[in-house]
Amino acid sequence: MRAAALLLAAGRGERMGSEEPKEPKAFLRLAGKTLLERAVETIEACPDVECFVVAAPPGHETAVGAVARTPKLVAVATGGETRQASVRLALAALPPGYDVVVCHDVARPLAGPKLFSEVLAPLRDGKGGEGVVPVVSVVDSVKRIRGDLMESVSRDGLYLAQTPQAFRTVTLTAAHARAEAEGTIASDDADLLEKTGYRPAEPVRGDPLNIKITRSEDLRLAEALLGLVDG
Ligand code: CTP
Ligand code: MG
């Protein structure tokens, strides 16, 4: 089984909240290294991933190429307006011959090579259906607030999905083509498979330390967690 990664780095990082003009989130530094550099190093360190494509923020392709130019880089794709479009464009830039693709948000710099191997393993063993998604259980009480009305939601059976998420390339490509044709919008690639009528991805245990950098305080949290992550 041949696996390639799609590194999603084309977001603007609007929720980081700093002043305009600012750099895309992928170029923010966490303990001296950019989020993009960290994702590239993880791929280079993972023996189960042969190569990668990066989706770059429009206008930043050269800067992304300079950071990502390592032995496993095969293409820098210009990202789209949404994450979903960036995945589709990165997939289109991937050379043929890879059975499986692993979609990964560079916004999760603490995902180590081991987690990549763990999402790939079921697909290699002929298990894992069309895709594999790392999840962690919801530990807090959950509330839904509409207007000024708050209602409690049972967290029974609720999980949070992370990346890296692995998929059979033919299935993910077909699901993105169908979504594009039908105007389907999904929150991640697992959701896309469900919404376009493909067999849902299967869960594996995620890593609670694999946080997503969304707001500025997440960078400080990740810096503190870095010492606990063994890769
Ligand atoms: N992403 C992407 N292309 C987009 C939007 C997002 O490749 N058009 C990537 C981001 O670079 C990130 C991942 O998808 O690695 C998850 O997105 P998110 O955390 O929402 O990042 P941003 O979209 O950059 O942040 P924000 O939504 O706050 O603007
Ligand atoms: Mg976003």
XYZ file of C-alpha atoms and ligand atoms in Angstrom:
261
model
C 0.000 0.000 0.000
C 1.398 3.402 -1.005
C 0.397 6.421 1.089
C 0.768 10.151 0.425
C -0.066 13.071 2.708
C -1.942 16.262 1.880
C -0.778 19.052 4.200
C -3.468 21.694 4.526
C -1.779 25.007 5.112
C -3.913 27.392 3.043
C -6.035 28.895 5.825
C -5.835 32.515 6.858
C -6.005 31.986 10.601
C -8.689 34.601 11.128
C -9.528 33.354 14.616
C -5.942 33.962 15.771
C -7.145 37.514 16.096
C -3.960 39.502 15.461
C -3.873 42.778 13.576
C -3.947 43.017 9.774
C -1.857 42.581 7.730
C -0.677 39.314 9.128
C 0.948 36.100 8.020
C -1.102 32.977 7.355
C -1.354 30.647 10.363
C 0.991 28.067 8.761
C 3.878 30.538 9.203
C 3.299 31.126 12.916
C 6.098 29.864 15.116
C 5.723 27.331 17.889
C 8.890 27.084 20.002
C 11.036 28.425 17.160
C 9.600 26.410 14.250
C 6.658 27.299 12.027
C 3.544 25.096 12.027
C 4.348 24.210 8.404
C 7.935 23.193 9.241
C 6.645 20.954 12.021
C 4.160 19.192 9.725
C 6.862 18.673 7.079
C 9.272 17.237 9.682
C 6.562 14.839 10.885
C 5.991 13.528 7.356
C 9.726 13.189 6.735
C 9.954 11.169 9.973
C 7.039 8.830 9.154
C 8.202 5.736 7.232
C 4.612 4.896 6.211
C 4.089 8.118 4.213
C 5.996 8.224 0.919
C 5.412 11.798 -0.186
C 3.304 14.899 0.387
C 1.516 17.773 -1.349
C 1.061 21.105 0.453
C -1.951 23.359 -0.100
C -0.515 26.872 0.197
C -2.329 30.144 0.849
C -2.827 31.905 -2.520
C 0.159 34.228 -3.075
C 2.368 32.312 -0.622
C 3.288 29.348 -2.846
C 6.978 30.321 -3.111
C 7.389 30.793 0.634
C 5.637 27.461 1.283
C 7.814 25.729 -1.319
C 10.953 27.072 0.348
C 9.974 25.574 3.722
C 8.543 22.323 2.333
C 11.343 21.554 -0.143
C 12.407 18.263 1.456
C 12.870 14.810 -0.118
C 9.185 13.813 0.139
C 7.648 16.999 -1.351
C 5.946 16.286 -4.691
C 3.830 19.410 -5.264
C 2.759 22.761 -3.872
C -0.895 23.396 -4.772
C -2.605 26.764 -4.480
C -5.273 26.356 -1.803
C -8.920 27.284 -2.180
C -11.380 29.533 -0.412
C -12.380 26.754 2.011
C -10.521 23.818 3.571
C -12.665 21.491 1.453
C -11.540 23.260 -1.747
C -7.915 23.098 -0.575
C -8.176 19.316 -0.118
C -9.689 18.952 -3.607
C -6.943 21.078 -5.184
C -4.165 19.265 -3.297
C -5.631 15.902 -4.375
C -5.627 17.082 -7.989
C -1.898 17.913 -7.679
C -0.992 14.452 -6.347
C 0.711 12.199 -8.913
C -1.122 8.900 -9.604
C -0.173 5.651 -7.903
C -1.012 6.287 -4.235
C -3.667 3.968 -2.793
C -4.225 6.035 0.320
C -4.072 9.751 1.182
C -3.721 11.215 4.647
C -5.278 14.665 5.043
C -3.598 16.673 7.772
C -4.108 20.193 9.105
C -0.811 21.972 9.741
C -2.825 23.680 12.501
C -2.227 20.461 14.529
C 1.541 20.672 15.104
C 1.618 18.081 17.898
C 0.451 15.172 15.713
C 3.481 12.902 15.558
C 4.587 10.319 12.965
C 3.121 7.574 15.164
C -0.431 8.905 14.766
C 0.034 8.925 10.969
C 1.067 5.273 11.126
C -1.898 4.474 13.373
C -4.494 5.874 10.944
C -2.830 4.043 8.040
C -2.541 0.649 9.734
C -6.212 -0.449 9.444
C -6.285 0.405 5.714
C -3.115 -1.615 5.139
C -4.676 -4.579 6.948
C -7.732 -4.398 4.677
C -9.781 -2.999 7.568
C -10.751 0.614 8.123
C -13.343 0.674 5.314
C -12.900 3.733 3.121
C -11.210 5.871 5.754
C -9.860 6.162 9.288
C -10.270 9.110 11.662
C -8.612 9.675 15.056
C -11.113 10.688 17.731
C -11.074 11.615 21.412
C -14.063 11.428 23.729
C -15.804 14.597 24.871
C -15.049 15.113 28.561
C -16.856 18.371 29.312
C -20.589 18.827 29.733
C -22.042 19.957 26.423
C -24.523 22.813 25.958
C -26.359 24.079 22.893
C -27.167 27.786 23.059
C -29.673 29.370 20.679
C -30.431 33.019 21.326
C -30.610 33.235 25.113
C -31.814 29.662 25.547
C -29.294 27.104 26.805
C -30.006 23.389 26.690
C -27.799 20.550 27.872
C -26.816 17.878 25.372
C -25.785 14.389 26.462
C -22.124 13.736 25.725
C -22.852 10.024 25.605
C -21.285 8.700 22.404
C -19.847 12.096 21.409
C -16.265 12.311 20.161
C -14.085 15.056 18.711
C -12.425 14.301 15.366
C -8.790 15.177 14.686
C -6.385 14.980 11.765
C -4.469 13.132 10.294
C -7.396 11.348 8.579
C -6.589 8.563 6.085
C -8.749 7.633 3.075
C -8.653 5.371 0.061
C -7.621 7.767 -2.710
C -10.300 6.655 -5.201
C -13.042 7.173 -2.630
C -11.861 10.575 -1.412
C -11.376 11.786 -4.994
C -14.851 10.616 -6.006
C -16.439 12.123 -2.867
C -14.808 15.511 -3.549
C -15.914 15.439 -7.198
C -19.472 14.611 -6.158
C -19.474 17.322 -3.465
C -18.194 19.870 -5.992
C -20.906 18.891 -8.503
C -23.707 18.912 -5.933
C -22.623 21.906 -3.826
C -22.158 19.774 -0.717
C -20.321 21.448 2.168
C -18.683 19.321 4.862
C -16.703 20.144 7.999
C -13.951 17.596 7.337
C -13.244 14.742 4.923
C -14.966 12.159 7.119
C -18.101 14.333 6.997
C -17.675 14.680 3.222
C -17.737 10.887 2.764
C -20.950 10.657 4.779
C -22.653 13.561 3.012
C -21.816 12.258 -0.474
C -23.151 8.787 0.304
C -19.921 6.834 0.785
C -19.352 4.370 3.577
C -18.409 6.361 6.709
C -14.815 6.356 7.909
C -13.903 4.307 10.960
C -12.610 5.710 14.248
C -9.264 5.012 15.909
C -7.999 6.405 19.190
C -6.758 9.976 18.761
C -4.359 11.843 21.014
C -5.700 14.364 23.550
C -2.418 16.298 23.199
C -3.025 16.694 19.441
C -4.722 20.068 19.884
C -5.637 22.406 17.042
C -4.152 25.890 16.976
C -7.209 28.052 16.470
C -6.952 31.019 18.863
C -3.811 32.813 20.013
C -3.791 31.131 23.440
C -3.585 27.719 21.712
C -0.006 28.529 20.657
C 1.008 28.999 24.287
C -0.851 25.834 25.277
C 0.901 23.859 22.512
C 4.260 25.242 23.628
C 3.568 23.940 27.121
C 2.414 20.546 25.758
C 5.420 20.170 23.479
C 7.499 18.868 26.366
C 4.963 16.060 26.939
C 4.741 14.865 23.331
C 7.009 11.948 22.485
C 6.347 12.026 18.717
N -7.194 25.355 5.492
C -6.851 25.285 4.139
N -7.547 26.059 3.236
C -8.539 26.867 3.634
C -8.909 26.917 5.001
C -8.217 26.137 5.910
O -5.921 24.564 3.770
N -9.158 27.633 2.741
C -6.418 24.569 6.455
C -5.751 25.468 7.503
O -4.500 25.960 7.005
C -5.623 24.563 8.692
C -6.761 23.555 8.514
O -7.256 23.730 7.190
O -4.390 23.855 8.727
C -7.858 23.731 9.548
O -8.457 24.985 9.386
P -8.589 26.090 10.518
O -8.040 25.637 11.800
O -9.982 26.626 10.441
O -7.534 27.198 9.992
P -7.828 28.581 9.310
O -8.926 28.434 8.310
O -6.508 29.108 8.858
O -8.312 29.461 10.550
P -9.617 30.399 10.633
O -10.800 29.506 10.343
O -9.585 30.925 12.030
O -9.422 31.473 9.582
Mg -10.910 27.856 8.968
